[in-house]
Each structure stands twice: as structure tokens, then as C-alpha cells.
Short mmCIF file of C-alpha atoms and ligand atoms in Angstrom, two decimals:
data_model
loop_
_atom_site.label_atom_id
_atom_site.label_comp_id
_atom_site.label_asym_id
_atom_site.label_seq_id
_atom_site.Cartn_x
_atom_site.Cartn_y
_atom_site.Cartn_z
CA MET A 1 -9.08 -38.37 12.82
CA SER A 2 -11.65 -40.62 13.23
CA GLU A 3 -13.62 -40.73 16.31
CA SER A 4 -12.97 -44.70 17.14
CA ASN A 5 -9.05 -44.00 16.00
CA ALA A 6 -8.86 -41.58 18.73
CA THR A 7 -10.15 -44.12 21.49
CA ASP A 8 -7.14 -45.21 23.13
CA SER A 9 -7.41 -49.45 22.56
CA ASN A 10 -5.75 -50.20 25.84
CA GLN A 11 -8.22 -48.59 28.41
CA SER A 12 -9.70 -50.98 30.31
CA GLU A 13 -12.61 -48.91 31.77
CA PRO A 14 -15.33 -47.48 29.06
CA THR A 15 -15.56 -43.71 29.00
CA ALA A 16 -17.55 -41.52 27.48
CA ALA A 17 -16.19 -40.52 24.28
CA ALA A 18 -14.47 -36.93 23.94
CA PRO A 19 -17.64 -34.64 22.17
CA ALA A 20 -16.70 -34.23 18.73
CA PRO A 21 -15.97 -30.24 18.16
CA LEU A 22 -18.48 -28.54 17.01
CA ASP A 23 -18.03 -26.71 14.08
CA PRO A 24 -18.16 -23.23 14.54
CA GLY A 25 -19.67 -22.88 10.80
CA PRO A 26 -18.40 -20.11 8.34
CA ARG A 27 -17.31 -16.52 10.10
CA ARG A 28 -19.87 -14.30 8.26
CA HIS A 29 -19.30 -10.61 7.33
CA ASP A 30 -21.09 -8.42 4.84
CA LEU A 31 -18.49 -8.02 2.35
CA ILE A 32 -14.69 -10.09 1.72
CA VAL A 33 -11.34 -8.72 0.31
CA ILE A 34 -9.41 -11.18 -1.46
CA GLY A 35 -6.36 -9.01 -1.39
CA GLY A 36 -4.92 -6.33 0.25
CA GLY A 37 -3.26 -3.88 -1.78
CA PRO A 38 -4.73 0.18 -2.73
CA GLY A 39 -7.61 -1.73 -4.07
CA GLY A 40 -8.27 -4.17 -1.36
CA TYR A 41 -7.75 -2.05 1.16
CA VAL A 42 -9.08 1.05 -0.01
CA ALA A 43 -11.91 -0.82 -0.20
CA ALA A 44 -12.18 -2.77 2.30
CA ILE A 45 -12.36 0.56 4.64
CA ARG A 46 -14.47 2.66 2.13
CA ALA A 47 -16.64 -0.52 2.42
CA ALA A 48 -16.55 -0.56 6.74
CA GLN A 49 -16.74 3.54 6.78
CA LEU A 50 -20.52 2.11 4.61
CA GLY A 51 -21.46 0.09 7.10
CA LEU A 52 -20.70 -3.15 6.13
CA ASP A 53 -19.06 -6.41 8.16
CA THR A 54 -15.70 -6.17 6.34
CA ALA A 55 -13.23 -9.14 5.96
CA CYS A 56 -9.87 -8.45 4.19
CA VAL A 57 -7.46 -11.48 3.44
CA ASP A 58 -4.36 -11.05 2.19
CA ALA A 59 -1.56 -14.46 2.41
CA SER A 60 1.59 -11.42 3.24
CA ALA A 61 1.65 -10.78 7.01
CA GLN A 62 2.31 -7.29 5.32
CA LEU A 63 -0.75 -5.53 4.28
CA GLY A 64 -0.26 -2.75 1.49
CA GLY A 65 0.06 -5.49 -0.94
CA THR A 66 2.94 -4.87 -4.45
CA CYS A 67 2.69 -0.85 -3.88
CA LEU A 68 3.77 -0.61 -0.45
CA ARG A 69 5.66 -3.72 0.21
CA VAL A 70 7.71 -4.25 -3.27
CA GLY A 71 6.50 -1.76 -5.41
CA CYS A 72 5.20 1.87 -5.68
CA ILE A 73 7.00 2.79 -2.76
CA PRO A 74 10.15 0.91 -2.22
CA SER A 75 10.98 2.09 -5.51
CA LYS A 76 10.83 5.77 -4.81
CA ALA A 77 12.48 5.31 -1.52
CA LEU A 78 15.56 3.80 -3.57
CA LEU A 79 14.92 6.64 -6.55
CA GLU A 80 15.38 9.33 -3.85
CA SER A 81 18.17 8.01 -1.82
CA SER A 82 20.39 6.86 -5.33
CA GLU A 83 19.30 10.80 -6.52
CA ARG A 84 21.29 12.18 -3.29
CA TYR A 85 23.69 10.26 -3.76
CA GLU A 86 24.32 11.30 -7.56
CA GLU A 87 23.65 15.41 -6.11
CA ALA A 88 26.30 14.32 -3.92
CA ARG A 89 28.46 13.69 -6.41
CA GLY A 90 28.30 16.44 -9.29
CA SER A 91 25.13 18.69 -9.02
CA LEU A 92 26.15 19.44 -4.99
CA ALA A 93 28.86 21.28 -6.41
CA ASP A 94 27.40 24.08 -8.48
CA HIS A 95 25.20 25.20 -5.65
CA GLY A 96 29.18 25.59 -3.67
CA VAL A 97 27.92 22.89 -1.69
CA VAL A 98 31.48 21.07 -1.32
CA VAL A 99 31.31 17.94 0.43
CA GLY A 100 34.49 15.61 1.26
CA GLU A 101 34.68 12.22 0.34
CA ILE A 102 31.58 10.41 -0.78
CA SER A 103 31.15 6.44 -0.84
CA LEU A 104 27.71 4.10 -0.97
CA ASP A 105 26.14 2.27 2.01
CA LEU A 106 24.02 0.34 0.04
CA ALA A 107 22.89 -1.62 3.28
CA LYS A 108 21.83 1.77 5.30
CA MET A 109 19.74 2.55 2.36
CA MET A 110 17.84 -0.61 1.72
CA LYS A 111 17.79 -0.16 6.09
CA ARG A 112 15.49 3.34 5.10
CA LYS A 113 13.70 1.55 2.15
CA GLU A 114 12.24 -0.74 4.83
CA ARG A 115 11.76 0.85 7.13
CA ILE A 116 9.19 3.59 5.22
CA VAL A 117 7.93 0.15 4.17
CA THR A 118 6.81 -1.32 7.71
CA THR A 119 6.01 2.45 9.00
CA LEU A 120 3.26 2.51 5.66
CA THR A 121 2.07 -1.06 5.81
CA ARG A 122 1.55 -1.00 9.78
CA GLY A 123 -0.43 2.07 9.13
CA ILE A 124 -2.59 -0.09 7.49
CA ASP A 125 -3.34 -2.37 9.99
CA GLY A 126 -3.60 0.23 12.24
CA LEU A 127 -6.34 1.54 9.73
CA PHE A 128 -8.32 -1.50 9.85
CA ARG A 129 -8.38 -1.54 13.53
CA LYS A 130 -9.75 1.84 13.82
CA ASN A 131 -12.20 1.20 11.07
CA ASN A 132 -13.25 -2.43 12.06
CA VAL A 133 -11.60 -4.33 9.43
CA ALA A 134 -11.28 -7.68 9.77
CA ARG A 135 -8.00 -9.25 8.84
CA TYR A 136 -7.35 -12.49 7.71
CA HIS A 137 -4.14 -13.66 6.84
CA GLY A 138 -3.28 -16.50 4.54
CA ARG A 139 -4.13 -17.51 1.24
CA GLY A 140 -8.09 -16.91 0.59
CA ARG A 141 -9.96 -19.57 -1.88
CA PHE A 142 -13.31 -19.59 -3.48
CA ASP A 143 -14.70 -22.80 -1.91
CA SER A 144 -18.42 -22.82 -3.01
CA THR A 145 -21.54 -20.49 -3.82
CA SER A 146 -24.63 -21.83 -1.26
CA ALA A 147 -27.55 -20.04 -0.27
CA ASP A 148 -25.29 -17.90 2.48
CA GLY A 149 -23.61 -16.54 -0.25
CA HIS A 150 -20.24 -17.01 -1.18
CA VAL A 151 -17.57 -19.46 1.17
CA VAL A 152 -14.17 -18.20 0.81
CA ILE A 153 -11.51 -20.59 2.51
CA VAL A 154 -8.59 -19.11 4.28
CA GLU A 155 -5.57 -20.83 4.57
CA GLY A 156 -2.56 -19.73 6.62
CA GLN A 157 -0.36 -20.63 9.23
CA GLY A 158 -3.36 -22.68 11.55
CA GLU A 159 -6.07 -23.92 10.72
CA PRO A 160 -8.35 -23.32 7.80
CA VAL A 161 -11.34 -20.87 8.02
CA ARG A 162 -14.59 -20.86 6.82
CA LEU A 163 -16.16 -17.17 5.72
CA VAL A 164 -19.17 -16.67 3.86
CA ALA A 165 -20.11 -13.78 2.75
CA ALA A 166 -22.88 -12.19 0.10
CA LYS A 167 -20.73 -10.03 -1.76
CA VAL A 168 -16.78 -10.91 -2.83
CA ILE A 169 -14.11 -8.56 -4.35
CA ILE A 170 -11.22 -9.95 -5.90
CA ALA A 171 -7.96 -7.89 -5.58
CA THR A 172 -5.69 -10.12 -5.93
CA GLY A 173 -3.40 -7.73 -7.75
CA SER A 174 -0.68 -8.89 -10.66
CA VAL A 175 2.72 -10.22 -11.16
CA ALA A 176 5.65 -10.08 -13.06
CA ALA A 177 5.40 -11.25 -16.55
CA GLY A 178 7.89 -13.64 -17.59
CA LEU A 179 9.65 -14.44 -21.16
CA PRO A 180 9.80 -17.99 -22.20
CA GLY A 181 13.86 -18.63 -22.04
CA VAL A 182 14.37 -16.15 -19.29
CA GLU A 183 14.73 -18.35 -15.90
CA PHE A 184 14.91 -16.33 -12.48
CA ASP A 185 17.72 -17.44 -10.45
CA VAL A 186 16.76 -14.62 -7.98
CA ASP A 187 19.63 -13.26 -7.79
CA ARG A 188 20.88 -13.06 -10.93
CA VAL A 189 17.83 -12.77 -12.80
CA GLY A 190 14.91 -11.07 -11.08
CA THR A 191 12.16 -8.83 -11.94
CA SER A 192 11.36 -5.51 -9.80
CA THR A 193 10.90 -7.77 -6.53
CA GLU A 194 14.62 -8.86 -6.86
CA ALA A 195 15.68 -5.57 -8.09
CA LEU A 196 14.44 -3.55 -5.32
CA ALA A 197 16.84 -5.42 -2.41
CA TRP A 198 20.03 -6.43 -4.25
CA ASP A 199 23.12 -6.27 -1.74
CA SER A 200 25.40 -5.13 -3.90
CA VAL A 201 25.58 -2.67 -6.90
CA PRO A 202 25.87 -4.86 -10.55
CA GLY A 203 29.15 -4.02 -12.28
CA GLU A 204 26.69 -4.63 -15.42
CA LEU A 205 23.18 -4.53 -15.73
CA VAL A 206 20.79 -5.42 -18.28
CA VAL A 207 17.09 -4.50 -18.41
CA ILE A 208 14.47 -6.26 -20.71
CA GLY A 209 11.97 -4.22 -21.42
CA ALA A 210 11.58 0.21 -21.34
CA GLY A 211 8.43 0.69 -19.09
CA ALA A 212 8.32 2.21 -15.84
CA ILE A 213 9.45 0.10 -14.18
CA GLY A 214 13.09 -0.98 -16.10
CA LEU A 215 13.40 2.33 -16.65
CA GLU A 216 12.96 3.32 -12.99
CA LEU A 217 14.96 0.73 -11.62
CA GLY A 218 17.15 1.19 -14.46
CA SER A 219 17.80 4.97 -13.50
CA VAL A 220 18.31 3.50 -9.19
CA TRP A 221 21.61 1.09 -10.26
CA ARG A 222 23.17 3.66 -12.81
CA ARG A 223 23.11 6.09 -10.22
CA LEU A 224 24.27 3.56 -7.74
CA GLY A 225 27.31 2.78 -10.16
CA ALA A 226 25.85 -0.21 -12.51
CA ARG A 227 26.29 -0.18 -16.20
CA VAL A 228 22.82 -0.28 -17.64
CA THR A 229 21.90 -1.17 -21.03
CA VAL A 230 18.14 -1.41 -21.55
CA LEU A 231 16.91 -3.86 -24.30
CA GLU A 232 13.59 -2.89 -25.85
CA TYR A 233 11.54 -4.77 -28.18
CA LEU A 234 9.94 -1.83 -29.97
CA ASP A 235 11.33 1.32 -31.29
CA ARG A 236 10.86 3.83 -28.86
CA VAL A 237 10.34 4.05 -24.85
CA LEU A 238 7.76 3.75 -22.50
CA PRO A 239 4.70 2.56 -24.68
CA GLY A 240 1.59 4.33 -24.71
CA MET A 241 2.75 7.38 -23.09
CA ASP A 242 2.84 11.05 -25.81
CA ASP A 243 5.44 10.45 -28.52
CA GLU A 244 7.49 13.43 -28.03
CA LEU A 245 7.72 12.99 -23.76
CA ALA A 246 9.27 9.85 -24.70
CA ALA A 247 11.67 11.31 -26.96
CA LEU A 248 12.85 14.09 -24.82
CA ALA A 249 13.04 11.33 -21.76
CA LEU A 250 15.10 8.90 -23.71
CA LYS A 251 17.59 11.86 -24.78
CA LEU A 252 18.10 12.27 -21.26
CA LEU A 253 18.50 8.98 -20.06
CA LYS A 254 20.85 8.59 -22.34
CA LYS A 255 22.64 11.92 -22.07
CA GLN A 256 23.01 10.32 -17.95
CA GLY A 257 24.38 7.30 -19.39
CA LEU A 258 21.82 4.67 -19.21
CA LYS A 259 22.41 2.50 -23.11
CA PHE A 260 19.94 1.74 -25.30
CA GLN A 261 18.90 -0.57 -27.83
CA PHE A 262 15.86 -0.84 -29.33
CA GLY A 263 14.14 -3.77 -31.85
CA ALA A 264 15.86 -5.80 -29.04
CA ARG A 265 13.56 -9.41 -28.40
CA VAL A 266 14.84 -11.29 -25.60
CA GLU A 267 15.01 -14.63 -26.52
CA GLY A 268 16.99 -16.17 -23.59
CA VAL A 269 19.38 -15.10 -20.52
CA LYS A 270 21.77 -18.11 -19.23
CA VAL A 271 23.73 -17.97 -15.89
CA ALA A 272 26.63 -20.01 -15.51
CA ASP A 273 30.06 -18.24 -13.10
CA GLY A 274 27.92 -15.34 -11.62
CA ARG A 275 27.67 -14.01 -15.26
CA CYS A 276 24.58 -13.59 -17.09
CA THR A 277 24.60 -14.33 -20.94
CA VAL A 278 21.28 -12.25 -22.28
CA ALA A 279 20.15 -13.80 -25.84
CA ILE A 280 18.66 -11.34 -29.06
CA ALA A 281 16.94 -12.79 -31.49
CA GLY A 282 19.05 -11.49 -34.68
CA ALA A 283 21.73 -9.57 -32.31
CA ALA A 284 24.55 -10.06 -30.43
CA SER A 285 24.65 -11.82 -26.94
CA ILE A 286 24.94 -9.52 -24.12
CA SER A 287 27.11 -11.26 -21.02
CA CYS A 288 26.88 -8.95 -17.22
CA ASP A 289 26.00 -9.20 -13.85
CA ARG A 290 22.76 -8.94 -13.40
CA VAL A 291 19.77 -9.74 -15.42
CA LEU A 292 16.24 -7.25 -14.18
CA VAL A 293 13.30 -8.59 -16.20
CA ALA A 294 10.56 -5.78 -16.23
CA VAL A 295 8.34 -6.64 -19.45
CA GLY A 296 4.45 -5.91 -17.80
CA ARG A 297 2.81 -7.46 -15.27
CA ARG A 298 -0.33 -9.93 -15.71
CA PRO A 299 -3.22 -10.43 -13.34
CA THR A 300 -3.18 -12.42 -10.63
CA THR A 301 -5.84 -15.52 -10.16
CA ASP A 302 -3.77 -19.01 -9.47
CA GLY A 303 -5.04 -20.81 -6.82
CA LEU A 304 -7.98 -17.99 -6.50
CA GLY A 305 -10.86 -20.99 -7.13
CA LEU A 306 -12.74 -19.03 -9.89
CA ASP A 307 -13.81 -22.71 -11.22
CA ALA A 308 -15.28 -23.35 -7.99
CA ILE A 309 -17.65 -20.63 -8.45
CA GLY A 310 -18.11 -21.30 -12.42
CA LEU A 311 -15.99 -18.01 -13.22
CA SER A 312 -12.69 -17.95 -16.06
CA THR A 313 -10.86 -15.28 -16.79
CA ASP A 314 -9.77 -13.87 -20.29
CA ALA A 315 -7.05 -14.89 -22.31
CA ARG A 316 -4.85 -12.30 -20.87
CA GLY A 317 -6.08 -13.75 -17.26
CA HIS A 318 -8.47 -10.63 -16.53
CA VAL A 319 -11.27 -11.34 -14.54
CA LEU A 320 -14.02 -9.82 -16.10
CA VAL A 321 -16.74 -7.94 -14.69
CA ASP A 322 -19.09 -5.10 -16.00
CA SER A 323 -19.68 -1.36 -15.50
CA ARG A 324 -20.15 -2.30 -11.65
CA PHE A 325 -17.73 -3.92 -11.04
CA GLU A 326 -19.05 -7.03 -11.04
CA THR A 327 -18.00 -10.74 -12.68
CA ALA A 328 -20.97 -13.05 -13.93
CA VAL A 329 -21.06 -14.43 -11.03
CA ALA A 330 -23.50 -12.23 -8.86
CA GLY A 331 -22.11 -11.17 -5.91
CA VAL A 332 -18.36 -11.68 -6.64
CA HIS A 333 -16.43 -8.53 -8.00
CA ALA A 334 -13.47 -7.38 -8.57
CA ILE A 335 -10.89 -4.66 -8.82
CA GLY A 336 -7.66 -2.96 -9.84
CA ASP A 337 -4.93 -5.23 -11.71
CA VAL A 338 -6.53 -8.24 -11.69
CA ILE A 339 -9.19 -6.56 -14.24
CA ALA A 340 -8.58 -5.00 -17.85
CA GLY A 341 -7.24 -1.30 -17.27
CA PRO A 342 -3.28 0.38 -15.98
CA MET A 343 -2.07 -1.37 -14.07
CA LEU A 344 -1.45 1.34 -11.38
CA ALA A 345 -2.23 1.73 -7.53
CA HIS A 346 -3.81 4.48 -7.86
CA LYS A 347 -6.06 3.52 -10.57
CA ALA A 348 -7.14 0.21 -8.09
CA GLU A 349 -8.24 2.32 -5.48
CA GLU A 350 -10.05 4.28 -7.28
CA ASP A 351 -12.14 1.05 -8.71
CA GLY A 352 -12.17 -0.33 -5.40
CA VAL A 353 -14.27 2.83 -3.50
CA ALA A 354 -16.31 2.92 -6.68
CA CYS A 355 -16.97 -0.71 -6.31
CA VAL A 356 -18.24 -0.71 -2.84
CA GLU A 357 -20.23 2.72 -3.18
CA THR A 358 -21.88 0.98 -5.92
CA ILE A 359 -22.42 -2.17 -3.85
CA VAL A 360 -23.75 0.24 -1.51
CA THR A 361 -25.34 3.21 -2.98
CA GLY A 362 -26.30 2.16 -6.42
CA HIS A 363 -23.60 5.11 -7.56
CA GLY A 364 -20.18 4.46 -8.31
CA HIS A 365 -17.95 5.78 -10.69
CA VAL A 366 -14.35 6.31 -12.40
CA ASP A 367 -13.24 8.43 -15.01
CA TYR A 368 -10.74 6.21 -15.92
CA ASP A 369 -9.30 9.13 -19.49
CA LEU A 370 -8.47 11.25 -16.48
CA VAL A 371 -5.92 8.54 -14.63
CA PRO A 372 -2.40 10.16 -14.44
CA MET A 373 0.08 7.69 -15.56
CA VAL A 374 3.46 9.74 -13.51
CA VAL A 375 6.94 7.82 -14.52
CA TYR A 376 9.27 9.15 -11.49
CA THR A 377 12.81 9.41 -13.14
CA GLU A 378 14.86 12.29 -13.65
CA PRO A 379 13.58 14.33 -15.20
CA GLU A 380 9.35 12.86 -13.83
CA VAL A 381 7.24 12.46 -16.87
CA ALA A 382 3.64 12.40 -16.45
CA SER A 383 0.35 12.61 -18.48
CA VAL A 384 -3.00 12.89 -18.49
CA GLY A 385 -5.98 12.48 -20.80
CA GLN A 386 -5.72 11.46 -24.98
CA THR A 387 -2.21 11.69 -26.57
CA GLU A 388 -1.49 13.62 -29.35
CA ALA A 389 -1.15 10.10 -31.39
CA ALA A 390 -4.90 9.51 -30.12
CA LEU A 391 -6.48 12.13 -31.56
CA VAL A 392 -4.57 12.06 -34.43
CA GLY A 393 -5.86 8.82 -35.35
CA ALA A 394 -9.18 9.70 -33.87
CA GLY A 395 -9.69 12.23 -36.64
CA ARG A 396 -10.39 15.00 -33.90
CA ALA A 397 -9.73 18.32 -33.99
CA PHE A 398 -7.26 19.82 -31.27
CA ARG A 399 -5.27 22.95 -30.48
CA LYS A 400 -1.31 22.61 -28.13
CA GLY A 401 0.63 25.03 -26.19
CA SER A 402 3.59 24.07 -25.15
CA PHE A 403 6.02 25.93 -22.56
CA ALA A 404 9.47 24.93 -21.56
CA PHE A 405 11.11 24.78 -17.61
CA ALA A 406 13.67 26.59 -18.56
CA GLY A 407 11.65 30.03 -18.65
CA ASN A 408 10.75 29.31 -15.76
CA GLY A 409 11.99 31.05 -12.70
CA ARG A 410 11.61 28.33 -10.21
CA ALA A 411 13.27 25.67 -12.36
CA ARG A 412 16.31 27.69 -12.48
CA SER A 413 16.45 28.11 -8.85
CA LEU A 414 16.16 24.55 -8.48
CA GLY A 415 18.83 24.00 -11.65
CA ALA A 416 16.74 21.45 -13.51
CA ILE A 417 16.07 23.27 -16.36
CA ALA A 418 14.52 19.89 -18.79
CA GLY A 419 11.62 19.63 -19.62
CA PHE A 420 8.50 21.25 -20.88
CA VAL A 421 4.45 21.25 -20.81
CA LYS A 422 2.40 20.37 -23.42
CA ILE A 423 -1.32 21.58 -23.18
CA LEU A 424 -3.90 19.69 -25.64
CA ALA A 425 -7.43 21.77 -26.12
CA ASP A 426 -10.12 20.79 -28.14
CA ALA A 427 -10.31 22.86 -31.50
CA GLN A 428 -14.10 23.61 -30.41
CA THR A 429 -14.53 23.87 -27.22
CA ASP A 430 -11.34 24.87 -26.00
CA ARG A 431 -11.67 21.69 -22.84
CA VAL A 432 -8.53 20.28 -22.29
CA ILE A 433 -8.28 17.17 -23.44
CA GLY A 434 -4.85 16.32 -22.79
CA VAL A 435 -1.76 17.21 -20.82
CA HIS A 436 1.83 15.59 -21.03
CA LEU A 437 4.69 17.26 -18.79
CA ILE A 438 7.89 16.50 -17.87
CA GLY A 439 10.32 18.33 -16.10
CA PRO A 440 11.08 18.46 -12.56
CA ARG A 441 8.57 17.43 -9.81
CA VAL A 442 5.80 17.42 -12.21
CA SER A 443 4.14 13.62 -10.16
CA GLU A 444 2.43 16.36 -8.36
CA LEU A 445 1.90 19.33 -11.32
CA VAL A 446 0.13 16.46 -12.96
CA ALA A 447 -2.84 16.92 -10.07
CA GLU A 448 -3.60 20.67 -10.68
CA VAL A 449 -4.57 19.42 -14.83
CA ALA A 450 -6.50 16.49 -13.54
CA ALA A 451 -8.32 17.87 -11.02
CA ALA A 452 -9.03 20.96 -13.64
CA MET A 453 -10.04 18.90 -16.46
CA ALA A 454 -12.13 16.52 -13.63
CA PHE A 455 -14.02 19.89 -13.79
CA GLY A 456 -14.13 20.18 -17.31
CA ALA A 457 -11.63 23.51 -17.39
CA SER A 458 -10.78 24.94 -20.83
CA SER A 459 -6.85 26.33 -21.58
CA GLU A 460 -8.24 29.27 -21.33
CA ASP A 461 -9.44 28.79 -17.46
CA LEU A 462 -6.11 27.50 -17.05
CA ALA A 463 -4.23 30.33 -18.29
CA ARG A 464 -6.82 32.96 -16.55
CA THR A 465 -5.89 30.92 -13.09
CA CYS A 466 -3.58 32.72 -10.68
CA HIS A 467 -0.43 30.77 -9.88
CA ALA A 468 1.85 31.90 -7.67
CA HIS A 469 5.32 33.49 -8.18
CA PRO A 470 7.79 31.11 -8.43
CA THR A 471 6.92 28.47 -9.12
CA LEU A 472 6.91 25.29 -11.69
CA ALA A 473 3.23 25.83 -11.88
CA GLU A 474 3.06 28.46 -13.89
CA VAL A 475 4.58 26.53 -16.51
CA ILE A 476 0.84 24.88 -16.78
CA LYS A 477 -0.34 28.60 -16.69
CA GLU A 478 1.82 29.52 -19.46
CA ALA A 479 1.48 26.29 -21.67
CA ALA A 480 -2.52 27.19 -21.70
CA LEU A 481 -1.86 30.50 -22.72
CA ALA A 482 0.38 29.56 -25.54
CA VAL A 483 -2.15 27.16 -26.73
CA ASP A 484 -3.88 30.53 -27.90
CA GLY A 485 -0.32 31.92 -29.01
CA ARG A 486 -0.15 34.50 -26.20
CA ALA A 487 2.67 32.62 -23.81
CA ILE A 488 4.08 35.59 -21.75
CA HIS A 489 7.55 34.29 -20.90
CA GLY A 490 8.12 31.77 -24.17
P1 NAD B 501 5.86 -2.14 -19.43
O1 NAD B 501 3.85 -3.30 -20.10
O2 NAD B 501 5.21 -1.09 -18.61
O3 NAD B 501 6.79 -2.07 -20.19
C1 NAD B 501 6.73 -3.36 -20.99
C2 NAD B 501 8.34 -3.13 -22.06
O4 NAD B 501 8.84 -4.37 -22.09
C3 NAD B 501 7.60 -2.97 -22.67
O5 NAD B 501 7.89 -1.55 -23.88
C4 NAD B 501 7.60 -4.45 -23.49
O6 NAD B 501 7.38 -3.64 -25.02
C5 NAD B 501 8.99 -4.37 -23.21
N1 NAD B 501 9.00 -6.24 -23.55
C6 NAD B 501 8.18 -6.91 -23.56
N2 NAD B 501 8.84 -8.38 -24.51
C7 NAD B 501 10.05 -7.79 -24.24
C8 NAD B 501 11.16 -8.66 -24.91
N3 NAD B 501 11.17 -9.81 -25.49
N4 NAD B 501 12.31 -7.82 -25.47
C9 NAD B 501 12.48 -6.76 -25.15
N5 NAD B 501 11.36 -5.79 -24.59
C10 NAD B 501 9.98 -6.86 -24.47
O7 NAD B 501 5.65 -3.25 -18.20
P2 NAD B 501 6.60 -2.61 -16.68
O8 NAD B 501 7.55 -1.80 -16.94
O9 NAD B 501 6.93 -3.57 -15.92
O10 NAD B 501 5.72 -2.34 -15.78
C11 NAD B 501 4.27 -3.54 -15.35
C12 NAD B 501 3.12 -2.66 -15.03
O11 NAD B 501 3.50 -2.10 -13.67
C13 NAD B 501 3.07 -1.32 -15.89
O12 NAD B 501 1.23 -0.93 -15.79
C14 NAD B 501 2.78 -0.02 -15.29
O13 NAD B 501 2.54 1.40 -16.01
C15 NAD B 501 2.68 -0.16 -14.17
N6 NAD B 501 3.93 0.95 -12.98
C16 NAD B 501 3.46 1.96 -12.99
C17 NAD B 501 4.76 2.82 -12.41
C18 NAD B 501 4.71 3.95 -12.27
O14 NAD B 501 3.69 4.48 -12.29
N7 NAD B 501 5.13 4.98 -12.09
C19 NAD B 501 5.49 1.96 -12.15
C20 NAD B 501 5.92 0.51 -11.19
C21 NAD B 501 5.21 -0.31 -12.73
#
């Protein structure tokens, strides 16, 4: 509304025009981080620790991004709860624990998951306060670049807010990829976000994609009572992970009751009368109650205003950065899922710290060869470093040692003996270059080998490290001994 329009024409006495509100100008910070997920919030905290006046913009009322709100954390909560349910219905009896009638209170299970998420997301608010990170609730977009720096507009519930800073980090993460012919209808056909919150157990569930999300959430709903069919385009599960791990994971998941159809290219999903029909190229359609689409994720840059500062993305939607995480526009950096590399929360965190440290100190580094990958199925699957296939492909000579959990006393006590640890060491130097684990709690065990590899350990170093007895970690020691053909218990 213009100033003249604002004057009441019926007024008989002229009054002094109300002074135009002073434009407060943009709010200035040293650094604006767009996105409050594991990449963004960690970058913001590290920047504040290093003395930068830091702002973090996030569209959600809950900080923590996909990982905390609708990804890693809620899925682990449901994996844990569903595993307890399955144990109560089956394996507890092996321990001589006799339980009465078992029933599922899904609403309570979901509430527990929500409480965990809320506690953790509030924790980030607390960390921001402690570190004096200014938090802006709204969608951030680039507006322009001036001599003052990059202008970011935050559009939330109230008036838009203008921020300006010499440095901006894009940490906007990723969203679930769709499939041509498949319309998400929230109730029946959804992504992991919906599958983490269904209010009833589907009788028949079709999961499209046998990656980490498909196998984890497929496991959750199977344990809760769904008949689950996983449709996978390739001829294997967990593409990118070690072949031997993937083969054993498949065998064990099948034994648990998950059904798999490989070479299945889904062409479309139709919903009618509460039933879904999944069309597969060259094969019979499948009818089911619900569909989970888990065919990967794509970087989030929609509405970010990259054009306004002359930035574009590559064919896959990634923001391109150099080794210092800087884009083609000076002062604008990007980290996490929005740039190339594995879409993993812990990789995004490492990016965030390295990016900020590079901005402030000139130095920062992530060793992308040592980013662990974990899939939280039962048993868990974990990897760090090179796969056997990659080493063979690269013509690099290596020695290999494997040891099975069946030969480990702690695994026997747990009643979880399926799986093994495989260590790959350079043939000349004996340096550990890849470790692949499947078995009980390998999500935790992988940290030992990742740390050892970060320090340049040889398999001999691992073999000669005293491991407490009885622990699952002894399997790592035995696998390291096996590299030299001298495992004791195998
Ligand atoms: P993914 O890329 O890991 O797996 C997707 C699978 O879908 C692939 O095997 C692919 O071949 C298959 N696929 C693609 N199109 C298909 C089609 N038309 N028909 C049938 N199959 C098809 O993706 P995801 O499991 O959705 O996970 C997304 C990202 O999130 C990944 O980067 C993953 O690493 C990450 N993530 C990690 C964890 C973890 O670390 N535990 C958990 C969840 C997600």
C-alpha cells in the first residue's frame, strides 16, 4: 500500500503523514547456513565455535533435517521397537523367557518414535542457543549479491526477513526421488516419510528398491506383520556394497520372510478402491495394500534462487563445488546431500566441519575413502573402504581374511551368530584398505576399523591389538589374523 493510499480521505484537518517505517536493512551475519540438517546444523555450530556470527535458516519448526525428523532417527526407533516385538513373539522363548499374549500397540510405538525425534530436535535448539547461532524459521532463498555480500531472503509465517553475509553454505539436503508413472497419494503410495508414520500395518506391502531404505523399512513392516515384496531393478540388493555382504544379507532377509523380485523395473502404480496395482515391465502386476517407493534421493535446490546469483546444477541436480566446498560463486559453499557423494548424515557432518574450517582457517579435510556405510537390518551390514570388486577392477593386489561370528563366544551368548567380518589388506604393505561386516552390532564395530584405517593400520596392527574377551570385536582381530592365515578359532 502506498503512503497516499494510507491517508483517510474523509479527514477534515490535515494531519502529519505517518512516517514511513524505516527499512531496518538486512540483518548482517558473517555466515548464513541454509538448511538445519546434520550438515547444516553441525556447520553452524562449528562456525560459531570458530568465532563467526552465524545464522542458520530452516523451513521446518524442527531442526535436524531429514535425518532427525523423517530419516535415520525415526527409522532406528522403529527398527528397535519392531525387533523387540519380533523377539517377544519368537526368540525370547529360546532364552527361557516365557511371555504371555503378545499384541502390538502401533500408536504407542509411533509415539515413542516421535518423543525421541522431539527430544533430539529440541536438543539442537539448545545447542544453537549455547553457541549463539541465530536461528531463522522459514524458507531461505538467494535474492542477490551486492558489495555487502550475498542477500538471502527468509520467507516464513510473518514478513520476509533479509539477511546478508559474505559467506553462505547451502546445506539443503535431498528429497526422495520419484518414479515415472508413480503418483504419491500419501496414504497408499508413499516415500520413507510416510512409511515411518503409517497408522496401520499393511497386509501386503510392495517396496520398490532394495537399497538401505527399502531393506530397513521393509524389515520394520515385515516384523510388524506385513507380507513384504521387494522389487529391485538390478539383480542384487544393496548396490555399491560388497558382493559377499549383499549375498548373505539377501539370504538372511529371505529366510526372515521378505520376498524379492529382481530385474523388476516398475513402470507405474495405480490406486483404486484402497488397493494398489504395481505394473512391472515384462512381468505380472502385483496387487497390494501399500507401496513404499525407495529408489534413491535427489538434491534439494527447488526454490533456492540459485539463478539469482548465477549458479546452476549438474544433470543430476547436484550443486558443483571445488575441493574447498566453494561453488562457482565466490563466498557460496555447499555441503552434504546437495553435492556429489554418498547421501549419508555422517558424511554431511564431515563436509560441514571441513567446509567451515576451510573458510576460517584455510584448512579442512574429509577422507571420502573412509566414510562408513551401515544398513540397520537384522543382522546389520557395514562397510568402510574399498570393496573386493573395486580392488579387482583396479587391478590392485590384496590379501583377504574372513572370520565368522559363529566362532565367537559373545555372538553365541547373544544368539546372533549369522555373519562375518572380512578384512582386505594391500598385498605389499599390509595396510587395511577395506573392511566389510555383516552380523550383530556391526554398526558399532565398524568404528574400530574406520579409526584404525584413519591411522594407517596394517592387518598385523589389528591382529596384535588386545581385544577384550568375550566381545564381538574379537571377530575383527580374528579376521585380521586370518589375513595371514593364522586365525585361532576358525
Ligand atoms: P538407494 O539408491 O540406496 O537404492 C535404491 C534402489 O532402487 C537401487 O537398488 C535401485 O537399483 C532401485 N531402483 C531404482 N529405480 C527402480 C525401479 N524403477 N524399479 C525397481 N527398482 C528401482 O536409495 P534408497 O534406499 O532410497 O536410499 C536413499 C539414500 O539414503 C541413499 O544414498 C542411502 O545410502 C541413504 N540412506 C542410508 C541409510 C543408512 O545409511 N542406513 C538409510 C537410509 C537411506
